[in-house]
């Protein structure tokens, strides 16, 4: 099925419907999964209504066309977009809660913000113009970390977000934020000077600026709203915010480092088979994907509690394990479901089954 629907704005928009999201939640509930991490903003689209900043969806939820395949340089010429209203998001949160699932929203900052910049170009270092990105990857255009208006914008956006999502944890992203625009930007450089952020042998001044920025958001969310933040493992670079939980995706090292520092961590390493947007079968016959290979046996074989943390007595700080299903190559619901299952069912098993028992299950020939 191809989910195509008109929202009455004269274009054709596509996104997963509320009912489809509910179907994933049903599947999660059936398999004892209890957290749904919902990544709702990207360079290629902003997918949640924010009442104070209507252009985030009026402009930021739509792109004029999409690159064909893996950044082939050719485009499909078809408008794409769509977003969830706050009422729809609340409906999903309530539906999940009835099934003992907490939805943890992610607004990814300060990178992966090109769609927001298209809507509000004054939030970027150059002032734009920017477009909602038509291709995949990591945009060099990110939020300006030297502009107080940006912090005000984020506080306003998160204030609306936490009214919709009562989760005690809020995901602030923090991954893949190129520093090229910050290096050139007078405001970012002024902030670096004023805050006394200095490069050291491990981190550049701009990496320290990213930490400063994430820590400002952590302070706001914890002091004003009593929330804990989760960030991708880049938030370790240049100093970890006090209450932060680290989501370890570039291997297990970030999660191990966080736990050894007394912070909570969630394991979702690509090296452990947790990126289920990768191929699960023969890449020669499967539809295009981001690449890489994650057969069911690999997901099943992952042990989310590294031995080294058992040795240091910090294993209890591993709060959970997650698979990631990034959907840029999931052109329709059938393909998305094919990639999700049965691998998320293996996730449920590795989350709940004692290691000695789960090892017995690995019987798929390799
Ligand atoms: C990520 O996969 N960029 C967290
Ligand atoms: Zn800047």
Short mmCIF file of C-alpha atoms and ligand atoms in Angstrom, two decimals:
data_model
loop_
_atom_site.label_atom_id
_atom_site.label_comp_id
_atom_site.label_asym_id
_atom_site.label_seq_id
_atom_site.Cartn_x
_atom_site.Cartn_y
_atom_site.Cartn_z
CA UNK A 1 0.00 0.00 0.00
CA UNK A 2 1.21 3.44 -0.75
CA UNK A 3 -0.04 5.91 1.80
CA UNK A 4 -1.06 8.93 -0.20
CA UNK A 5 -3.45 11.48 1.08
CA UNK A 6 -4.37 15.02 0.34
CA UNK A 7 -4.51 17.42 3.24
CA UNK A 8 -6.52 19.82 1.14
CA UNK A 9 -3.62 22.12 0.38
CA UNK A 10 -3.41 21.34 -3.30
CA UNK A 11 -0.45 18.97 -3.06
CA UNK A 12 -0.14 15.26 -2.52
CA UNK A 13 1.31 14.45 0.89
CA UNK A 14 2.56 11.18 2.22
CA UNK A 15 3.40 10.05 5.69
CA UNK A 16 2.42 7.26 8.03
CA UNK A 17 -1.15 7.68 9.17
CA UNK A 18 -2.15 7.76 12.81
CA UNK A 19 -3.68 4.31 12.35
CA UNK A 20 -0.42 2.93 11.01
CA UNK A 21 1.50 4.29 13.97
CA UNK A 22 -1.09 2.65 16.22
CA UNK A 23 -0.46 -0.65 14.46
CA UNK A 24 3.25 -0.49 15.43
CA UNK A 25 2.19 0.26 18.96
CA UNK A 26 -0.06 -2.82 18.92
CA UNK A 27 2.88 -4.90 17.75
CA UNK A 28 5.10 -3.44 20.44
CA UNK A 29 2.51 -4.14 23.13
CA UNK A 30 2.13 -7.70 21.92
CA UNK A 31 5.85 -8.19 22.45
CA UNK A 32 6.25 -6.44 25.81
CA UNK A 33 8.05 -3.39 24.50
CA UNK A 34 7.49 -0.32 26.63
CA UNK A 35 9.12 2.71 25.02
CA UNK A 36 8.42 4.16 21.57
CA UNK A 37 11.18 6.63 20.61
CA UNK A 38 9.57 8.90 18.04
CA UNK A 39 12.01 10.93 15.90
CA UNK A 40 9.72 13.65 14.60
CA UNK A 41 12.00 16.26 13.04
CA UNK A 42 14.61 16.03 10.31
CA UNK A 43 16.43 17.99 7.62
CA UNK A 44 13.87 16.60 5.17
CA UNK A 45 10.71 17.40 7.13
CA UNK A 46 9.29 18.75 10.37
CA UNK A 47 6.43 16.45 11.35
CA UNK A 48 4.75 17.94 14.44
CA UNK A 49 2.46 20.94 14.74
CA UNK A 50 3.91 23.68 16.98
CA UNK A 51 1.32 26.38 17.53
CA UNK A 52 3.71 29.22 18.32
CA UNK A 53 5.71 28.60 15.13
CA UNK A 54 3.15 27.68 12.43
CA UNK A 55 5.68 27.89 9.59
CA UNK A 56 7.42 24.78 10.99
CA UNK A 57 4.60 22.78 9.43
CA UNK A 58 3.31 25.23 6.79
CA UNK A 59 6.79 25.34 5.24
CA UNK A 60 8.95 22.82 7.12
CA UNK A 61 6.75 19.76 6.64
CA UNK A 62 6.86 19.85 2.83
CA UNK A 63 9.57 19.29 0.29
CA UNK A 64 9.15 19.93 -3.39
CA UNK A 65 10.56 16.56 -4.44
CA UNK A 66 12.80 13.74 -3.25
CA UNK A 67 16.04 12.32 -4.53
CA UNK A 68 15.68 8.96 -6.23
CA UNK A 69 17.46 6.09 -4.46
CA UNK A 70 20.64 6.82 -2.56
CA UNK A 71 21.42 10.42 -3.51
CA UNK A 72 21.52 9.54 -7.20
CA UNK A 73 21.39 13.21 -8.23
CA UNK A 74 18.04 12.57 -9.91
CA UNK A 75 14.79 13.71 -8.31
CA UNK A 76 11.23 12.40 -8.53
CA UNK A 77 9.52 15.76 -9.08
CA UNK A 78 6.74 14.87 -6.60
CA UNK A 79 5.86 17.03 -3.58
CA UNK A 80 6.07 15.12 -0.30
CA UNK A 81 5.05 16.09 3.18
CA UNK A 82 2.62 15.82 6.04
CA UNK A 83 2.67 16.25 9.78
CA UNK A 84 0.90 15.20 12.95
CA UNK A 85 -1.35 17.73 14.63
CA UNK A 86 -0.98 18.04 18.37
CA UNK A 87 -4.36 16.35 18.75
CA UNK A 88 -3.19 13.40 16.64
CA UNK A 89 0.04 13.12 18.62
CA UNK A 90 -1.95 13.15 21.88
CA UNK A 91 -4.18 10.43 20.51
CA UNK A 92 -1.11 8.30 19.80
CA UNK A 93 0.33 8.99 23.26
CA UNK A 94 -2.97 7.96 24.90
CA UNK A 95 -3.29 4.86 22.73
CA UNK A 96 0.25 3.85 23.68
CA UNK A 97 -0.32 4.58 27.39
CA UNK A 98 -3.35 2.29 27.44
CA UNK A 99 -0.93 -0.42 26.31
CA UNK A 100 1.74 0.51 28.91
CA UNK A 101 3.97 2.13 26.31
CA UNK A 102 5.53 5.55 26.86
CA UNK A 103 6.21 7.65 23.79
CA UNK A 104 9.55 9.47 24.04
CA UNK A 105 9.64 12.29 21.49
CA UNK A 106 12.83 13.52 19.85
CA UNK A 107 13.34 16.98 18.47
CA UNK A 108 16.85 16.66 17.09
CA UNK A 109 19.13 19.62 17.80
CA UNK A 110 21.32 21.49 16.90
CA UNK A 111 21.86 19.54 13.67
CA UNK A 112 19.29 17.86 11.43
CA UNK A 113 17.33 21.14 11.54
CA UNK A 114 17.29 22.18 7.90
CA UNK A 115 13.50 21.91 7.62
CA UNK A 116 13.13 24.28 10.60
CA UNK A 117 15.66 26.63 9.00
CA UNK A 118 13.63 26.66 5.78
CA UNK A 119 10.70 27.89 7.88
CA UNK A 120 12.67 30.32 10.08
CA UNK A 121 15.96 31.13 8.30
CA UNK A 122 16.94 33.63 11.01
CA UNK A 123 17.74 30.62 13.24
CA UNK A 124 20.71 29.61 11.08
CA UNK A 125 24.24 31.04 11.07
CA UNK A 126 23.95 32.59 7.60
CA UNK A 127 20.27 33.54 7.60
CA UNK A 128 19.63 31.38 4.54
CA UNK A 129 17.74 31.00 2.34
CA UNK A 130 17.34 27.30 3.13
CA UNK A 131 15.05 24.67 1.62
CA UNK A 132 13.52 21.56 3.15
CA UNK A 133 16.18 19.11 2.05
CA UNK A 134 15.39 16.98 -1.00
CA UNK A 135 18.19 14.49 -0.46
CA UNK A 136 19.38 12.19 2.36
CA UNK A 137 22.31 12.51 4.70
CA UNK A 138 23.63 15.09 7.14
CA UNK A 139 23.13 18.76 6.26
CA UNK A 140 25.89 21.29 6.98
CA UNK A 141 23.20 23.87 7.78
CA UNK A 142 22.45 23.71 11.50
CA UNK A 143 21.01 25.96 14.22
CA UNK A 144 23.18 28.92 15.20
CA UNK A 145 24.57 28.23 18.67
CA UNK A 146 25.49 31.85 19.29
CA UNK A 147 22.04 33.39 18.83
CA UNK A 148 19.85 33.70 21.94
CA UNK A 149 16.77 33.78 19.71
CA UNK A 150 17.54 30.14 18.87
CA UNK A 151 17.50 29.13 22.52
CA UNK A 152 14.21 30.99 22.99
CA UNK A 153 12.78 29.17 19.95
CA UNK A 154 13.84 25.79 21.33
CA UNK A 155 12.44 26.54 24.79
CA UNK A 156 9.10 27.48 23.23
CA UNK A 157 9.07 24.35 21.06
CA UNK A 158 9.96 22.04 23.97
CA UNK A 159 7.37 23.74 26.19
CA UNK A 160 4.69 22.68 23.69
CA UNK A 161 6.29 19.27 23.22
CA UNK A 162 6.12 18.33 26.88
CA UNK A 163 2.45 19.28 27.04
CA UNK A 164 1.83 16.57 24.43
CA UNK A 165 4.30 13.96 25.68
CA UNK A 166 4.24 13.36 29.45
CA UNK A 167 7.34 11.09 29.33
CA UNK A 168 9.89 11.80 32.06
CA UNK A 169 12.60 11.49 29.38
CA UNK A 170 12.78 13.86 26.41
CA UNK A 171 15.19 13.12 23.56
CA UNK A 172 17.14 16.15 22.36
CA UNK A 173 19.07 14.45 19.56
CA UNK A 174 22.58 15.87 19.41
CA UNK A 175 23.86 13.57 16.66
CA UNK A 176 25.63 14.47 13.44
CA UNK A 177 26.02 18.23 13.81
CA UNK A 178 28.67 19.50 11.38
CA UNK A 179 30.59 22.44 12.78
CA UNK A 180 31.52 24.21 9.52
CA UNK A 181 28.96 27.03 9.84
CA UNK A 182 29.85 27.63 13.51
CA UNK A 183 33.53 28.05 12.55
CA UNK A 184 32.58 30.92 10.20
CA UNK A 185 29.81 32.51 12.26
CA UNK A 186 30.57 35.69 14.26
CA UNK A 187 27.82 34.94 16.81
CA UNK A 188 28.99 31.37 17.39
CA UNK A 189 32.60 32.54 17.73
CA UNK A 190 31.50 35.29 20.14
CA UNK A 191 29.74 32.69 22.29
CA UNK A 192 32.90 30.54 22.29
CA UNK A 193 34.94 33.51 23.51
CA UNK A 194 32.41 34.70 26.09
CA UNK A 195 31.93 31.25 27.58
CA UNK A 196 35.68 30.60 27.60
CA UNK A 197 35.29 27.43 25.52
CA UNK A 198 38.73 26.21 24.53
CA UNK A 199 39.91 23.45 22.25
CA UNK A 200 41.83 20.70 24.01
CA UNK A 201 43.54 17.59 22.73
CA UNK A 202 40.26 15.70 22.45
CA UNK A 203 37.73 18.32 21.37
CA UNK A 204 37.56 21.46 19.26
CA UNK A 205 36.08 24.70 20.62
CA UNK A 206 33.08 24.08 18.37
CA UNK A 207 32.52 20.64 19.92
CA UNK A 208 32.61 22.33 23.30
CA UNK A 209 30.02 24.78 21.95
CA UNK A 210 27.74 21.88 21.08
CA UNK A 211 28.04 20.61 24.66
CA UNK A 212 27.34 24.07 26.00
CA UNK A 213 24.21 24.24 23.85
CA UNK A 214 22.93 20.80 24.88
CA UNK A 215 23.66 21.61 28.52
CA UNK A 216 21.61 24.82 28.24
CA UNK A 217 18.68 22.75 26.98
CA UNK A 218 19.19 20.16 29.71
CA UNK A 219 19.12 22.91 32.35
CA UNK A 220 15.92 24.33 30.92
CA UNK A 221 14.17 20.96 30.72
CA UNK A 222 15.29 19.76 34.13
CA UNK A 223 14.93 22.99 36.12
CA UNK A 224 11.78 24.35 34.49
CA UNK A 225 9.99 21.11 33.71
CA UNK A 226 11.52 18.34 35.82
CA UNK A 227 12.48 16.29 32.74
CA UNK A 228 15.53 14.16 32.04
CA UNK A 229 17.18 14.35 28.65
CA UNK A 230 18.38 11.60 26.35
CA UNK A 231 20.92 12.41 23.64
CA UNK A 232 22.81 10.46 21.00
CA UNK A 233 26.36 9.62 22.06
CA UNK A 234 27.87 12.80 20.52
CA UNK A 235 26.59 14.58 23.65
CA UNK A 236 29.57 13.06 25.44
CA UNK A 237 31.94 15.20 23.36
CA UNK A 238 33.08 18.21 25.32
CA UNK A 239 31.25 17.41 28.57
CA UNK A 240 28.05 15.59 29.50
CA UNK A 241 25.02 17.43 30.89
CA UNK A 242 24.36 16.39 34.54
CA UNK A 243 21.14 14.40 34.14
CA UNK A 244 21.73 13.16 30.59
CA UNK A 245 21.12 9.61 29.43
CA UNK A 246 23.34 8.57 26.52
CA UNK A 247 21.93 6.68 23.55
CA UNK A 248 24.88 4.72 22.21
CA UNK A 249 24.65 4.37 18.43
CA UNK A 250 28.22 4.67 17.04
CA UNK A 251 29.21 1.45 18.74
CA UNK A 252 28.97 0.62 22.43
CA UNK A 253 31.77 2.88 23.64
CA UNK A 254 29.52 5.87 24.34
CA UNK A 255 27.15 3.82 26.48
CA UNK A 256 30.04 2.21 28.34
CA UNK A 257 31.71 5.58 28.98
CA UNK A 258 28.43 7.11 30.18
CA UNK A 259 27.68 4.24 32.56
CA UNK A 260 31.21 4.32 33.95
CA UNK A 261 30.62 8.03 34.68
CA UNK A 262 27.42 7.12 36.57
CA UNK A 263 25.02 8.14 33.79
CA UNK A 264 22.23 6.05 32.37
CA UNK A 265 22.63 4.65 28.87
CA UNK A 266 20.53 2.99 26.19
CA UNK A 267 22.20 0.64 23.76
CA UNK A 268 21.44 0.86 20.06
CA UNK A 269 24.78 0.30 18.30
CA UNK A 270 24.94 -0.17 14.57
CA UNK A 271 27.82 -2.54 15.26
CA UNK A 272 25.40 -4.71 17.27
CA UNK A 273 22.81 -5.03 14.53
CA UNK A 274 20.44 -2.41 15.94
CA UNK A 275 20.03 -0.45 12.66
CA UNK A 276 17.13 -2.29 11.12
CA UNK A 277 16.86 0.19 8.28
CA UNK A 278 19.75 -1.86 6.81
CA UNK A 279 19.20 -4.88 4.57
CA UNK A 280 17.96 -7.98 6.35
CA UNK A 281 18.12 -10.32 3.37
CA UNK A 282 20.10 -10.45 0.14
CA UNK A 283 20.94 -6.87 -0.90
CA UNK A 284 20.90 -7.99 -4.54
CA UNK A 285 17.17 -8.67 -4.42
CA UNK A 286 15.93 -6.37 -1.65
CA UNK A 287 14.66 -2.88 -2.46
CA UNK A 288 17.14 -0.02 -1.94
CA UNK A 289 18.13 0.70 1.66
CA UNK A 290 20.71 2.83 3.45
CA UNK A 291 23.13 -0.08 2.96
CA UNK A 292 24.80 -2.44 5.41
CA UNK A 293 23.43 -5.75 6.50
CA UNK A 294 21.51 -6.68 9.63
CA UNK A 295 20.08 -10.18 9.32
CA UNK A 296 17.77 -11.43 12.03
CA UNK A 297 20.52 -13.57 13.52
CA UNK A 298 22.64 -10.45 14.11
CA UNK A 299 19.88 -8.65 16.01
CA UNK A 300 19.20 -11.78 18.02
CA UNK A 301 22.85 -12.23 18.90
CA UNK A 302 23.29 -8.77 20.41
CA UNK A 303 23.90 -8.65 24.15
CA UNK A 304 22.96 -5.16 25.39
CA UNK A 305 24.90 -5.47 28.66
CA UNK A 306 28.62 -5.28 27.82
CA UNK A 307 30.81 -7.57 29.95
CA UNK A 308 33.00 -4.64 30.90
CA UNK A 309 30.07 -2.98 32.70
CA UNK A 310 29.33 -6.18 34.56
CA UNK A 311 32.98 -6.09 35.63
CA UNK A 312 32.77 -2.46 36.82
CA UNK A 313 29.43 -3.00 38.58
CA UNK A 314 27.65 -0.48 36.33
CA UNK A 315 25.43 -2.83 34.35
CA UNK A 316 22.32 -1.50 36.09
CA UNK A 317 22.84 1.84 34.32
CA UNK A 318 21.99 0.24 30.97
CA UNK A 319 18.33 1.20 30.90
CA UNK A 320 17.37 -0.46 27.69
CA UNK A 321 18.08 -1.56 24.16
CA UNK A 322 16.59 -0.14 20.97
CA UNK A 323 16.47 -0.84 17.27
CA UNK A 324 16.33 2.11 14.86
CA UNK A 325 14.04 2.13 11.86
CA UNK A 326 14.92 5.28 9.93
CA UNK A 327 12.31 5.52 7.23
CA UNK A 328 13.82 7.50 4.36
CA UNK A 329 14.02 4.43 2.12
CA UNK A 330 10.74 2.89 3.33
CA UNK A 331 8.72 3.98 0.33
CA UNK A 332 5.54 2.27 1.42
CA UNK A 333 4.05 0.54 4.42
CA UNK A 334 4.74 -2.97 3.16
CA UNK A 335 8.44 -2.24 2.89
CA UNK A 336 8.51 -0.55 6.26
CA UNK A 337 6.83 -3.54 7.87
CA UNK A 338 9.15 -5.94 6.06
CA UNK A 339 12.15 -4.12 7.53
CA UNK A 340 10.60 -3.91 10.99
CA UNK A 341 9.59 -7.54 11.36
CA UNK A 342 10.69 -9.94 12.54
CA UNK A 343 13.72 -7.97 13.69
CA UNK A 344 11.87 -5.91 16.31
CA UNK A 345 10.58 -9.18 17.71
CA UNK A 346 14.20 -10.27 18.17
CA UNK A 347 14.73 -6.95 19.95
CA UNK A 348 11.97 -7.82 22.38
CA UNK A 349 13.67 -11.11 23.13
CA UNK A 350 17.10 -9.66 23.71
CA UNK A 351 15.53 -7.03 25.95
CA UNK A 352 13.78 -9.50 28.19
CA UNK A 353 15.37 -12.93 27.87
CA UNK A 354 18.26 -13.92 30.14
CA UNK A 355 21.42 -14.14 28.07
CA UNK A 356 21.95 -17.86 28.63
CA UNK A 357 18.48 -18.62 27.26
CA UNK A 358 18.63 -16.23 24.34
CA UNK A 359 21.90 -17.72 23.12
CA UNK A 360 20.18 -21.05 22.65
CA UNK A 361 17.78 -19.42 20.20
CA UNK A 362 20.41 -18.50 17.63
CA UNK A 363 19.86 -21.22 15.14
CA UNK A 364 19.61 -19.35 11.83
CA UNK A 365 22.29 -20.63 9.43
CA UNK A 366 24.73 -17.90 8.46
C1 LIG B 1 21.79 8.35 14.06
O1 LIG B 1 21.62 7.24 13.55
N1 LIG B 1 22.14 9.38 13.33
C2 LIG B 1 21.62 8.57 15.48
ZN1 LIG B 2 26.13 30.76 14.41
#
